[in-house]
Amino acid sequence: MADRVSVSITIGGNLPADQVPKLIELANASGLTLEWEGEALSDDDIKSGEHLRMRAHDVTIGDVDEIGEFCCTNDLPFVCWTDGSAGSFNPETIIWVGEGPRHSFNATGDGKTLISEEEARELGSYEAILKHFALGSFEPPVLTIVPTNS
């Protein structure tokens, strides 16, 4: 049986109105809800002007990659934390700021960014380490539902 862990994702940015149903479909397929062990999402749950924070327990290997792909395709910055599974993988946070590559960070069980000795050496300077932690604490802008371009 695959490792099943908890996941939370915070999404922001400008979401075209016609993409709301697809986001709901992907979230429900992953078991993501607004509250831990909450109800499946509906149109009323996606609100403009606030962060979309979703979470789930028992996600197989913490896989919510389809939501991440959806966010990147639709220019929606996000922060996704996945808890670890003893003996398999450690907690991790994936951050996408709305452009460039996704960034992966070691994390604590409550989502705080960690840095290993090896990473600190690779970064090479105190300034680089501070930048690492600044990126690791990124918070997306609020989600804004915008009219669909015709």
PDB file of N, CA, C and O in Angstrom, residues 10-89:
ATOM      1  N   THR A  10      -2.195  26.412  -0.839  1.00  0.00           N
ATOM      2  CA  THR A  10      -2.756  27.760  -0.865  1.00  0.00           C
ATOM      3  C   THR A  10      -2.531  28.309  -2.257  1.00  0.00           C
ATOM      4  O   THR A  10      -1.404  28.302  -2.756  1.00  0.00           O
ATOM      5  N   ILE A  11      -3.611  28.771  -2.875  1.00  0.00           N
ATOM      6  CA  ILE A  11      -3.575  29.253  -4.259  1.00  0.00           C
ATOM      7  C   ILE A  11      -4.038  30.704  -4.292  1.00  0.00           C
ATOM      8  O   ILE A  11      -4.982  31.080  -3.607  1.00  0.00           O
ATOM      9  N   GLY A  12      -3.382  31.493  -5.125  1.00  0.00           N
ATOM     10  CA  GLY A  12      -3.772  32.883  -5.320  1.00  0.00           C
ATOM     11  C   GLY A  12      -3.603  33.279  -6.768  1.00  0.00           C
ATOM     12  O   GLY A  12      -3.284  32.458  -7.621  1.00  0.00           O
ATOM     13  N   GLY A  13      -3.817  34.540  -7.061  1.00  0.00           N
ATOM     14  CA  GLY A  13      -3.675  35.048  -8.423  1.00  0.00           C
ATOM     15  C   GLY A  13      -5.011  35.255  -9.100  1.00  0.00           C
ATOM     16  O   GLY A  13      -6.065  35.209  -8.461  1.00  0.00           O
ATOM     17  N   ASN A  14      -4.967  35.485 -10.399  1.00  0.00           N
ATOM     18  CA  ASN A  14      -6.171  35.777 -11.179  1.00  0.00           C
ATOM     19  C   ASN A  14      -6.657  34.520 -11.893  1.00  0.00           C
ATOM     20  O   ASN A  14      -6.005  34.031 -12.819  1.00  0.00           O
ATOM     21  N   LEU A  15      -7.796  34.020 -11.456  1.00  0.00           N
ATOM     22  CA  LEU A  15      -8.384  32.805 -12.022  1.00  0.00           C
ATOM     23  C   LEU A  15      -9.508  33.177 -12.977  1.00  0.00           C
ATOM     24  O   LEU A  15     -10.502  33.785 -12.555  1.00  0.00           O
ATOM     25  N   PRO A  16      -9.386  32.821 -14.275  1.00  0.00           N
ATOM     26  CA  PRO A  16     -10.487  33.077 -15.203  1.00  0.00           C
ATOM     27  C   PRO A  16     -11.752  32.331 -14.748  1.00  0.00           C
ATOM     28  O   PRO A  16     -11.680  31.158 -14.346  1.00  0.00           O
ATOM     29  N   ALA A  17     -12.874  32.998 -14.803  1.00  0.00           N
ATOM     30  CA  ALA A  17     -14.135  32.431 -14.318  1.00  0.00           C
ATOM     31  C   ALA A  17     -14.455  31.085 -14.962  1.00  0.00           C
ATOM     32  O   ALA A  17     -14.988  30.192 -14.297  1.00  0.00           O
ATOM     33  N   ASP A  18     -14.106  30.924 -16.231  1.00  0.00           N
ATOM     34  CA  ASP A  18     -14.432  29.659 -16.893  1.00  0.00           C
ATOM     35  C   ASP A  18     -13.553  28.499 -16.433  1.00  0.00           C
ATOM     36  O   ASP A  18     -13.812  27.344 -16.770  1.00  0.00           O
ATOM     37  N   GLN A  19     -12.523  28.771 -15.637  1.00  0.00           N
ATOM     38  CA  GLN A  19     -11.650  27.721 -15.117  1.00  0.00           C
ATOM     39  C   GLN A  19     -12.041  27.258 -13.711  1.00  0.00           C
ATOM     40  O   GLN A  19     -11.493  26.276 -13.200  1.00  0.00           O
ATOM     41  N   VAL A  20     -12.997  27.941 -13.095  1.00  0.00           N
ATOM     42  CA  VAL A  20     -13.430  27.565 -11.745  1.00  0.00           C
ATOM     43  C   VAL A  20     -13.935  26.119 -11.711  1.00  0.00           C
ATOM     44  O   VAL A  20     -13.530  25.343 -10.831  1.00  0.00           O
ATOM     45  N   PRO A  21     -14.799  25.691 -12.647  1.00  0.00           N
ATOM     46  CA  PRO A  21     -15.257  24.290 -12.593  1.00  0.00           C
ATOM     47  C   PRO A  21     -14.117  23.275 -12.691  1.00  0.00           C
ATOM     48  O   PRO A  21     -14.149  22.239 -12.009  1.00  0.00           O
ATOM     49  N   LYS A  22     -13.119  23.542 -13.503  1.00  0.00           N
ATOM     50  CA  LYS A  22     -11.982  22.617 -13.632  1.00  0.00           C
ATOM     51  C   LYS A  22     -11.197  22.554 -12.330  1.00  0.00           C
ATOM     52  O   LYS A  22     -10.791  21.464 -11.898  1.00  0.00           O
ATOM     53  N   LEU A  23     -10.978  23.693 -11.692  1.00  0.00           N
ATOM     54  CA  LEU A  23     -10.276  23.706 -10.408  1.00  0.00           C
ATOM     55  C   LEU A  23     -11.051  22.899  -9.379  1.00  0.00           C
ATOM     56  O   LEU A  23     -10.460  22.098  -8.636  1.00  0.00           O
ATOM     57  N   ILE A  24     -12.345  23.059  -9.329  1.00  0.00           N
ATOM     58  CA  ILE A  24     -13.176  22.300  -8.382  1.00  0.00           C
ATOM     59  C   ILE A  24     -13.081  20.807  -8.688  1.00  0.00           C
ATOM     60  O   ILE A  24     -12.931  19.983  -7.778  1.00  0.00           O
ATOM     61  N   GLU A  25     -13.142  20.452  -9.959  1.00  0.00           N
ATOM     62  CA  GLU A  25     -13.044  19.044 -10.364  1.00  0.00           C
ATOM     63  C   GLU A  25     -11.722  18.429  -9.900  1.00  0.00           C
ATOM     64  O   GLU A  25     -11.685  17.324  -9.326  1.00  0.00           O
ATOM     65  N   LEU A  26     -10.618  19.139 -10.135  1.00  0.00           N
ATOM     66  CA  LEU A  26      -9.301  18.635  -9.730  1.00  0.00           C
ATOM     67  C   LEU A  26      -9.172  18.537  -8.214  1.00  0.00           C
ATOM     68  O   LEU A  26      -8.620  17.567  -7.688  1.00  0.00           O
ATOM     69  N   ALA A  27      -9.667  19.540  -7.515  1.00  0.00           N
ATOM     70  CA  ALA A  27      -9.602  19.530  -6.045  1.00  0.00           C
ATOM     71  C   ALA A  27     -10.401  18.354  -5.495  1.00  0.00           C
ATOM     72  O   ALA A  27      -9.915  17.620  -4.617  1.00  0.00           O
ATOM     73  N   ASN A  28     -11.603  18.156  -6.000  1.00  0.00           N
ATOM     74  CA  ASN A  28     -12.427  17.056  -5.511  1.00  0.00           C
ATOM     75  C   ASN A  28     -11.819  15.696  -5.845  1.00  0.00           C
ATOM     76  O   ASN A  28     -11.876  14.771  -5.036  1.00  0.00           O
ATOM     77  N   ALA A  29     -11.194  15.575  -7.005  1.00  0.00           N
ATOM     78  CA  ALA A  29     -10.541  14.311  -7.383  1.00  0.00           C
ATOM     79  C   ALA A  29      -9.379  13.993  -6.442  1.00  0.00           C
ATOM     80  O   ALA A  29      -9.083  12.817  -6.199  1.00  0.00           O
ATOM     81  N   SER A  30      -8.732  15.030  -5.915  1.00  0.00           N
ATOM     82  CA  SER A  30      -7.617  14.840  -4.982  1.00  0.00           C
ATOM     83  C   SER A  30      -8.073  14.736  -3.531  1.00  0.00           C
ATOM     84  O   SER A  30      -7.262  14.511  -2.645  1.00  0.00           O
ATOM     85  N   GLY A  31      -9.366  14.956  -3.286  1.00  0.00           N
ATOM     86  CA  GLY A  31      -9.881  14.916  -1.922  1.00  0.00           C
ATOM     87  C   GLY A  31      -9.630  16.185  -1.145  1.00  0.00           C
ATOM     88  O   GLY A  31      -9.775  16.217   0.080  1.00  0.00           O
ATOM     89  N   LEU A  32      -9.240  17.271  -1.837  1.00  0.00           N
ATOM     90  CA  LEU A  32      -8.958  18.545  -1.170  1.00  0.00           C
ATOM     91  C   LEU A  32     -10.260  19.246  -0.790  1.00  0.00           C
ATOM     92  O   LEU A  32     -11.197  19.314  -1.587  1.00  0.00           O
ATOM     93  N   THR A  33     -10.291  19.770   0.422  1.00  0.00           N
ATOM     94  CA  THR A  33     -11.454  20.499   0.923  1.00  0.00           C
ATOM     95  C   THR A  33     -10.987  21.753   1.648  1.00  0.00           C
ATOM     96  O   THR A  33      -9.794  21.937   1.873  1.00  0.00           O
ATOM     97  N   LEU A  34     -11.924  22.608   2.021  1.00  0.00           N
ATOM     98  CA  LEU A  34     -11.556  23.849   2.705  1.00  0.00           C
ATOM     99  C   LEU A  34     -11.141  23.622   4.150  1.00  0.00           C
ATOM    100  O   LEU A  34     -10.388  24.406   4.713  1.00  0.00           O
ATOM    101  N   GLU A  35     -11.624  22.564   4.758  1.00  0.00           N
ATOM    102  CA  GLU A  35     -11.282  22.205   6.136  1.00  0.00           C
ATOM    103  C   GLU A  35     -10.762  20.778   6.133  1.00  0.00           C
ATOM    104  O   GLU A  35     -11.135  19.977   5.285  1.00  0.00           O
ATOM    105  N   TRP A  36      -9.914  20.449   7.102  1.00  0.00           N
ATOM    106  CA  TRP A  36      -9.485  19.054   7.212  1.00  0.00           C
ATOM    107  C   TRP A  36     -10.726  18.194   7.340  1.00  0.00           C
ATOM    108  O   TRP A  36     -11.607  18.484   8.154  1.00  0.00           O
ATOM    109  N   GLU A  37     -10.846  17.186   6.502  1.00  0.00           N
ATOM    110  CA  GLU A  37     -11.983  16.272   6.494  1.00  0.00           C
ATOM    111  C   GLU A  37     -13.298  16.998   6.227  1.00  0.00           C
ATOM    112  O   GLU A  37     -14.349  16.617   6.736  1.00  0.00           O
ATOM    113  N   GLY A  38     -13.247  18.047   5.396  1.00  0.00           N
ATOM    114  CA  GLY A  38     -14.443  18.808   5.054  1.00  0.00           C
ATOM    115  C   GLY A  38     -15.218  18.178   3.911  1.00  0.00           C
ATOM    116  O   GLY A  38     -14.928  17.076   3.454  1.00  0.00           O
ATOM    117  N   GLU A  39     -16.191  18.918   3.455  1.00  0.00           N
ATOM    118  CA  GLU A  39     -17.063  18.474   2.365  1.00  0.00           C
ATOM    119  C   GLU A  39     -16.420  18.783   1.019  1.00  0.00           C
ATOM    120  O   GLU A  39     -15.586  19.682   0.898  1.00  0.00           O
ATOM    121  N   ALA A  40     -16.847  18.051  -0.011  1.00  0.00           N
ATOM    122  CA  ALA A  40     -16.373  18.301  -1.368  1.00  0.00           C
ATOM    123  C   ALA A  40     -16.658  19.757  -1.751  1.00  0.00           C
ATOM    124  O   ALA A  40     -17.634  20.359  -1.279  1.00  0.00           O
ATOM    125  N   LEU A  41     -15.810  20.313  -2.600  1.00  0.00           N
ATOM    126  CA  LEU A  41     -15.957  21.714  -3.013  1.00  0.00           C
ATOM    127  C   LEU A  41     -17.125  21.892  -3.973  1.00  0.00           C
ATOM    128  O   LEU A  41     -17.446  21.004  -4.759  1.00  0.00           O
ATOM    129  N   SER A  42     -17.706  23.079  -3.913  1.00  0.00           N
ATOM    130  CA  SER A  42     -18.749  23.476  -4.859  1.00  0.00           C
ATOM    131  C   SER A  42     -18.409  24.880  -5.359  1.00  0.00           C
ATOM    132  O   SER A  42     -17.468  25.513  -4.885  1.00  0.00           O
ATOM    133  N   ASP A  43     -19.172  25.373  -6.319  1.00  0.00           N
ATOM    134  CA  ASP A  43     -18.939  26.711  -6.878  1.00  0.00           C
ATOM    135  C   ASP A  43     -18.914  27.792  -5.802  1.00  0.00           C
ATOM    136  O   ASP A  43     -18.161  28.753  -5.900  1.00  0.00           O
ATOM    137  N   ASP A  44     -19.731  27.635  -4.770  1.00  0.00           N
ATOM    138  CA  ASP A  44     -19.818  28.648  -3.715  1.00  0.00           C
ATOM    139  C   ASP A  44     -18.564  28.726  -2.849  1.00  0.00           C
ATOM    140  O   ASP A  44     -18.365  29.698  -2.129  1.00  0.00           O
ATOM    141  N   ASP A  45     -17.718  27.699  -2.907  1.00  0.00           N
ATOM    142  CA  ASP A  45     -16.527  27.654  -2.062  1.00  0.00           C
ATOM    143  C   ASP A  45     -15.351  28.440  -2.621  1.00  0.00           C
ATOM    144  O   ASP A  45     -14.410  28.750  -1.894  1.00  0.00           O
ATOM    145  N   ILE A  46     -15.365  28.744  -3.904  1.00  0.00           N
ATOM    146  CA  ILE A  46     -14.261  29.468  -4.539  1.00  0.00           C
ATOM    147  C   ILE A  46     -14.625  30.949  -4.508  1.00  0.00           C
ATOM    148  O   ILE A  46     -15.481  31.398  -5.261  1.00  0.00           O
ATOM    149  N   LYS A  47     -13.981  31.680  -3.616  1.00  0.00           N
ATOM    150  CA  LYS A  47     -14.336  33.084  -3.394  1.00  0.00           C
ATOM    151  C   LYS A  47     -13.227  34.006  -3.887  1.00  0.00           C
ATOM    152  O   LYS A  47     -12.054  33.780  -3.621  1.00  0.00           O
ATOM    153  N   SER A  48     -13.627  35.029  -4.562  1.00  0.00           N
ATOM    154  CA  SER A  48     -12.700  36.055  -5.014  1.00  0.00           C
ATOM    155  C   SER A  48     -12.334  36.960  -3.844  1.00  0.00           C
ATOM    156  O   SER A  48     -13.162  37.239  -2.976  1.00  0.00           O
ATOM    157  N   GLY A  49     -11.072  37.383  -3.792  1.00  0.00           N
ATOM    158  CA  GLY A  49     -10.647  38.324  -2.770  1.00  0.00           C
ATOM    159  C   GLY A  49     -10.060  37.694  -1.524  1.00  0.00           C
ATOM    160  O   GLY A  49      -9.793  38.387  -0.538  1.00  0.00           O
ATOM    161  N   GLU A  50      -9.856  36.376  -1.537  1.00  0.00           N
ATOM    162  CA  GLU A  50      -9.208  35.713  -0.412  1.00  0.00           C
ATOM    163  C   GLU A  50      -8.382  34.540  -0.941  1.00  0.00           C
ATOM    164  O   GLU A  50      -8.574  34.100  -2.067  1.00  0.00           O
ATOM    165  N   HIS A  51      -7.457  34.073  -0.131  1.00  0.00           N
ATOM    166  CA  HIS A  51      -6.670  32.907  -0.529  1.00  0.00           C
ATOM    167  C   HIS A  51      -7.578  31.685  -0.611  1.00  0.00           C
ATOM    168  O   HIS A  51      -8.500  31.552   0.190  1.00  0.00           O
ATOM    169  N   LEU A  52      -7.293  30.816  -1.552  1.00  0.00           N
ATOM    170  CA  LEU A  52      -7.957  29.516  -1.592  1.00  0.00           C
ATOM    171  C   LEU A  52      -7.035  28.543  -0.881  1.00  0.00           C
ATOM    172  O   LEU A  52      -5.958  28.210  -1.381  1.00  0.00           O
ATOM    173  N   ARG A  53      -7.421  28.132   0.319  1.00  0.00           N
ATOM    174  CA  ARG A  53      -6.618  27.215   1.128  1.00  0.00           C
ATOM    175  C   ARG A  53      -7.376  25.885   1.210  1.00  0.00           C
ATOM    176  O   ARG A  53      -8.479  25.833   1.750  1.00  0.00           O
ATOM    177  N   MET A  54      -6.757  24.859   0.648  1.00  0.00           N
ATOM    178  CA  MET A  54      -7.383  23.539   0.641  1.00  0.00           C
ATOM    179  C   MET A  54      -6.451  22.544   1.317  1.00  0.00           C
ATOM    180  O   MET A  54      -5.241  22.728   1.332  1.00  0.00           O
ATOM    181  N   ARG A  55      -7.027  21.473   1.847  1.00  0.00           N
ATOM    182  CA  ARG A  55      -6.246  20.478   2.568  1.00  0.00           C
ATOM    183  C   ARG A  55      -6.919  19.117   2.485  1.00  0.00           C
ATOM    184  O   ARG A  55      -8.115  19.026   2.230  1.00  0.00           O
ATOM    185  N   ALA A  56      -6.111  18.100   2.731  1.00  0.00           N
ATOM    186  CA  ALA A  56      -6.635  16.729   2.742  1.00  0.00           C
ATOM    187  C   ALA A  56      -5.702  15.833   3.539  1.00  0.00           C
ATOM    188  O   ALA A  56      -4.492  16.062   3.586  1.00  0.00           O
ATOM    189  N   HIS A  57      -6.269  14.820   4.143  1.00  0.00           N
ATOM    190  CA  HIS A  57      -5.506  13.754   4.778  1.00  0.00           C
ATOM    191  C   HIS A  57      -5.499  12.566   3.815  1.00  0.00           C
ATOM    192  O   HIS A  57      -6.342  12.463   2.923  1.00  0.00           O
ATOM    193  N   ASP A  58      -4.579  11.668   4.017  1.00  0.00           N
ATOM    194  CA  ASP A  58      -4.543  10.386   3.306  1.00  0.00           C
ATOM    195  C   ASP A  58      -4.449  10.517   1.787  1.00  0.00           C
ATOM    196  O   ASP A  58      -5.114   9.804   1.043  1.00  0.00           O
ATOM    197  N   VAL A  59      -3.602  11.437   1.333  1.00  0.00           N
ATOM    198  CA  VAL A  59      -3.355  11.591  -0.103  1.00  0.00           C
ATOM    199  C   VAL A  59      -2.176  10.687  -0.467  1.00  0.00           C
ATOM    200  O   VAL A  59      -1.109  10.787   0.135  1.00  0.00           O
ATOM    201  N   THR A  60      -2.375   9.816  -1.442  1.00  0.00           N
ATOM    202  CA  THR A  60      -1.331   8.879  -1.830  1.00  0.00           C
ATOM    203  C   THR A  60      -0.069   9.620  -2.234  1.00  0.00           C
ATOM    204  O   THR A  60      -0.098  10.460  -3.138  1.00  0.00           O
ATOM    205  N   ILE A  61       1.024   9.342  -1.538  1.00  0.00           N
ATOM    206  CA  ILE A  61       2.336   9.993  -1.649  1.00  0.00           C
ATOM    207  C   ILE A  61       2.244  11.517  -1.763  1.00  0.00           C
ATOM    208  O   ILE A  61       3.127  12.164  -2.306  1.00  0.00           O
ATOM    209  N   GLY A  62       1.163  12.077  -1.237  1.00  0.00           N
ATOM    210  CA  GLY A  62       0.997  13.532  -1.250  1.00  0.00           C
ATOM    211  C   GLY A  62       0.830  14.110  -2.643  1.00  0.00           C
ATOM    212  O   GLY A  62       1.105  15.281  -2.872  1.00  0.00           O
ATOM    213  N   ASP A  63       0.364  13.295  -3.574  1.00  0.00           N
ATOM    214  CA  ASP A  63       0.311  13.684  -4.979  1.00  0.00           C
ATOM    215  C   ASP A  63      -0.902  14.562  -5.303  1.00  0.00           C
ATOM    216  O   ASP A  63      -2.026  14.068  -5.402  1.00  0.00           O
ATOM    217  N   VAL A  64      -0.641  15.847  -5.453  1.00  0.00           N
ATOM    218  CA  VAL A  64      -1.647  16.782  -5.968  1.00  0.00           C
ATOM    219  C   VAL A  64      -1.049  17.515  -7.178  1.00  0.00           C
ATOM    220  O   VAL A  64      -1.312  18.687  -7.402  1.00  0.00           O
ATOM    221  N   ASP A  65      -0.236  16.775  -7.943  1.00  0.00           N
ATOM    222  CA  ASP A  65       0.468  17.359  -9.085  1.00  0.00           C
ATOM    223  C   ASP A  65      -0.465  17.969 -10.124  1.00  0.00           C
ATOM    224  O   ASP A  65      -0.116  18.961 -10.764  1.00  0.00           O
ATOM    225  N   GLU A  66      -1.645  17.381 -10.314  1.00  0.00           N
ATOM    226  CA  GLU A  66      -2.574  17.939 -11.307  1.00  0.00           C
ATOM    227  C   GLU A  66      -3.007  19.347 -10.925  1.00  0.00           C
ATOM    228  O   GLU A  66      -3.169  20.200 -11.787  1.00  0.00           O
ATOM    229  N   ILE A  67      -3.198  19.588  -9.638  1.00  0.00           N
ATOM    230  CA  ILE A  67      -3.536  20.945  -9.171  1.00  0.00           C
ATOM    231  C   ILE A  67      -2.354  21.883  -9.439  1.00  0.00           C
ATOM    232  O   ILE A  67      -2.533  23.009  -9.901  1.00  0.00           O
ATOM    233  N   GLY A  68      -1.136  21.433  -9.163  1.00  0.00           N
ATOM    234  CA  GLY A  68       0.048  22.239  -9.437  1.00  0.00           C
ATOM    235  C   GLY A  68       0.168  22.582 -10.912  1.00  0.00           C
ATOM    236  O   GLY A  68       0.459  23.727 -11.274  1.00  0.00           O
ATOM    237  N   GLU A  69      -0.065  21.603 -11.776  1.00  0.00           N
ATOM    238  CA  GLU A  69      -0.018  21.854 -13.228  1.00  0.00           C
ATOM    239  C   GLU A  69      -1.096  22.855 -13.634  1.00  0.00           C
ATOM    240  O   GLU A  69      -0.851  23.755 -14.440  1.00  0.00           O
ATOM    241  N   PHE A  70      -2.286  22.691 -13.084  1.00  0.00           N
ATOM    242  CA  PHE A  70      -3.381  23.612 -13.367  1.00  0.00           C
ATOM    243  C   PHE A  70      -2.984  25.032 -12.965  1.00  0.00           C
ATOM    244  O   PHE A  70      -3.208  25.980 -13.719  1.00  0.00           O
ATOM    245  N   CYS A  71      -2.393  25.167 -11.786  1.00  0.00           N
ATOM    246  CA  CYS A  71      -1.980  26.493 -11.311  1.00  0.00           C
ATOM    247  C   CYS A  71      -0.947  27.107 -12.247  1.00  0.00           C
ATOM    248  O   CYS A  71      -1.066  28.282 -12.620  1.00  0.00           O
ATOM    249  N   CYS A  72       0.052  26.335 -12.641  1.00  0.00           N
ATOM    250  CA  CYS A  72       1.088  26.869 -13.533  1.00  0.00           C
ATOM    251  C   CYS A  72       0.497  27.247 -14.894  1.00  0.00           C
ATOM    252  O   CYS A  72       0.822  28.305 -15.441  1.00  0.00           O
ATOM    253  N   THR A  73      -0.379  26.418 -15.430  1.00  0.00           N
ATOM    254  CA  THR A  73      -1.016  26.693 -16.722  1.00  0.00           C
ATOM    255  C   THR A  73      -1.840  27.969 -16.668  1.00  0.00           C
ATOM    256  O   THR A  73      -1.908  28.718 -17.643  1.00  0.00           O
ATOM    257  N   ASN A  74      -2.455  28.232 -15.515  1.00  0.00           N
ATOM    258  CA  ASN A  74      -3.341  29.390 -15.365  1.00  0.00           C
ATOM    259  C   ASN A  74      -2.692  30.550 -14.615  1.00  0.00           C
ATOM    260  O   ASN A  74      -3.380  31.467 -14.170  1.00  0.00           O
ATOM    261  N   ASP A  75      -1.363  30.520 -14.470  1.00  0.00           N
ATOM    262  CA  ASP A  75      -0.611  31.597 -13.814  1.00  0.00           C
ATOM    263  C   ASP A  75      -1.095  31.898 -12.402  1.00  0.00           C
ATOM    264  O   ASP A  75      -1.237  33.060 -12.007  1.00  0.00           O
ATOM    265  N   LEU A  76      -1.330  30.836 -11.628  1.00  0.00           N
ATOM    266  CA  LEU A  76      -1.806  30.973 -10.255  1.00  0.00           C
ATOM    267  C   LEU A  76      -0.684  30.580  -9.285  1.00  0.00           C
ATOM    268  O   LEU A  76      -0.381  29.394  -9.134  1.00  0.00           O
ATOM    269  N   PRO A  77      -0.049  31.543  -8.636  1.00  0.00           N
ATOM    270  CA  PRO A  77       0.988  31.212  -7.659  1.00  0.00           C
ATOM    271  C   PRO A  77       0.409  30.324  -6.559  1.00  0.00           C
ATOM    272  O   PRO A  77      -0.768  30.449  -6.194  1.00  0.00           O
ATOM    273  N   PHE A  78       1.259  29.418  -6.037  1.00  0.00           N
ATOM    274  CA  PHE A  78       0.775  28.528  -4.987  1.00  0.00           C
ATOM    275  C   PHE A  78       1.901  28.098  -4.055  1.00  0.00           C
ATOM    276  O   PHE A  78       3.078  28.176  -4.393  1.00  0.00           O
ATOM    277  N   VAL A  79       1.474  27.641  -2.884  1.00  0.00           N
ATOM    278  CA  VAL A  79       2.352  27.015  -1.902  1.00  0.00           C
ATOM    279  C   VAL A  79       1.691  25.700  -1.527  1.00  0.00           C
ATOM    280  O   VAL A  79       0.531  25.687  -1.096  1.00  0.00           O
ATOM    281  N   CYS A  80       2.409  24.595  -1.703  1.00  0.00           N
ATOM    282  CA  CYS A  80       1.858  23.274  -1.397  1.00  0.00           C
ATOM    283  C   CYS A  80       2.776  22.560  -0.412  1.00  0.00           C
ATOM    284  O   CYS A  80       3.945  22.322  -0.706  1.00  0.00           O
ATOM    285  N   TRP A  81       2.239  22.221   0.750  1.00  0.00           N
ATOM    286  CA  TRP A  81       2.974  21.487   1.760  1.00  0.00           C
ATOM    287  C   TRP A  81       2.495  20.046   1.772  1.00  0.00           C
ATOM    288  O   TRP A  81       1.286  19.780   1.717  1.00  0.00           O
ATOM    289  N   THR A  82       3.438  19.109   1.825  1.00  0.00           N
ATOM    290  CA  THR A  82       3.135  17.688   1.926  1.00  0.00           C
ATOM    291  C   THR A  82       3.850  17.138   3.144  1.00  0.00           C
ATOM    292  O   THR A  82       5.059  17.345   3.303  1.00  0.00           O
ATOM    293  N   ASP A  83       3.126  16.449   4.001  1.00  0.00           N
ATOM    294  CA  ASP A  83       3.737  15.844   5.175  1.00  0.00           C
ATOM    295  C   ASP A  83       4.610  14.677   4.738  1.00  0.00           C
ATOM    296  O   ASP A  83       4.477  14.162   3.630  1.00  0.00           O
ATOM    297  N   GLY A  84       5.497  14.258   5.594  1.00  0.00           N
ATOM    298  CA  GLY A  84       6.386  13.147   5.279  1.00  0.00           C
ATOM    299  C   GLY A  84       5.797  11.814   5.687  1.00  0.00           C
ATOM    300  O   GLY A  84       4.767  11.730   6.358  1.00  0.00           O
ATOM    301  N   SER A  85       6.482  10.773   5.258  1.00  0.00           N
ATOM    302  CA  SER A  85       6.117   9.414   5.622  1.00  0.00           C
ATOM    303  C   SER A  85       7.380   8.731   6.121  1.00  0.00           C
ATOM    304  O   SER A  85       8.343   8.573   5.356  1.00  0.00           O
ATOM    305  N   ALA A  86       7.389   8.343   7.383  1.00  0.00           N
ATOM    306  CA  ALA A  86       8.585   7.777   8.007  1.00  0.00           C
ATOM    307  C   ALA A  86       9.188   6.668   7.154  1.00  0.00           C
ATOM    308  O   ALA A  86       8.500   5.761   6.710  1.00  0.00           O
ATOM    309  N   GLY A  87      10.461   6.803   6.889  1.00  0.00           N
ATOM    310  CA  GLY A  87      11.180   5.806   6.118  1.00  0.00           C
ATOM    311  C   GLY A  87      11.028   5.934   4.615  1.00  0.00           C
ATOM    312  O   GLY A  87      11.682   5.218   3.862  1.00  0.00           O
ATOM    313  N   SER A  88      10.170   6.840   4.145  1.00  0.00           N
ATOM    314  CA  SER A  88       9.942   6.989   2.705  1.00  0.00           C
ATOM    315  C   SER A  88      10.359   8.364   2.181  1.00  0.00           C
ATOM    316  O   SER A  88      11.142   8.467   1.263  1.00  0.00           O
ATOM    317  N   PHE A  89       9.794   9.406   2.759  1.00  0.00           N
ATOM    318  CA  PHE A  89      10.113  10.758   2.321  1.00  0.00           C
ATOM    319  C   PHE A  89       9.789  11.738   3.440  1.00  0.00           C
ATOM    320  O   PHE A  89       8.967  11.467   4.303  1.00  0.00           O
TER     321      PHE A  89
END
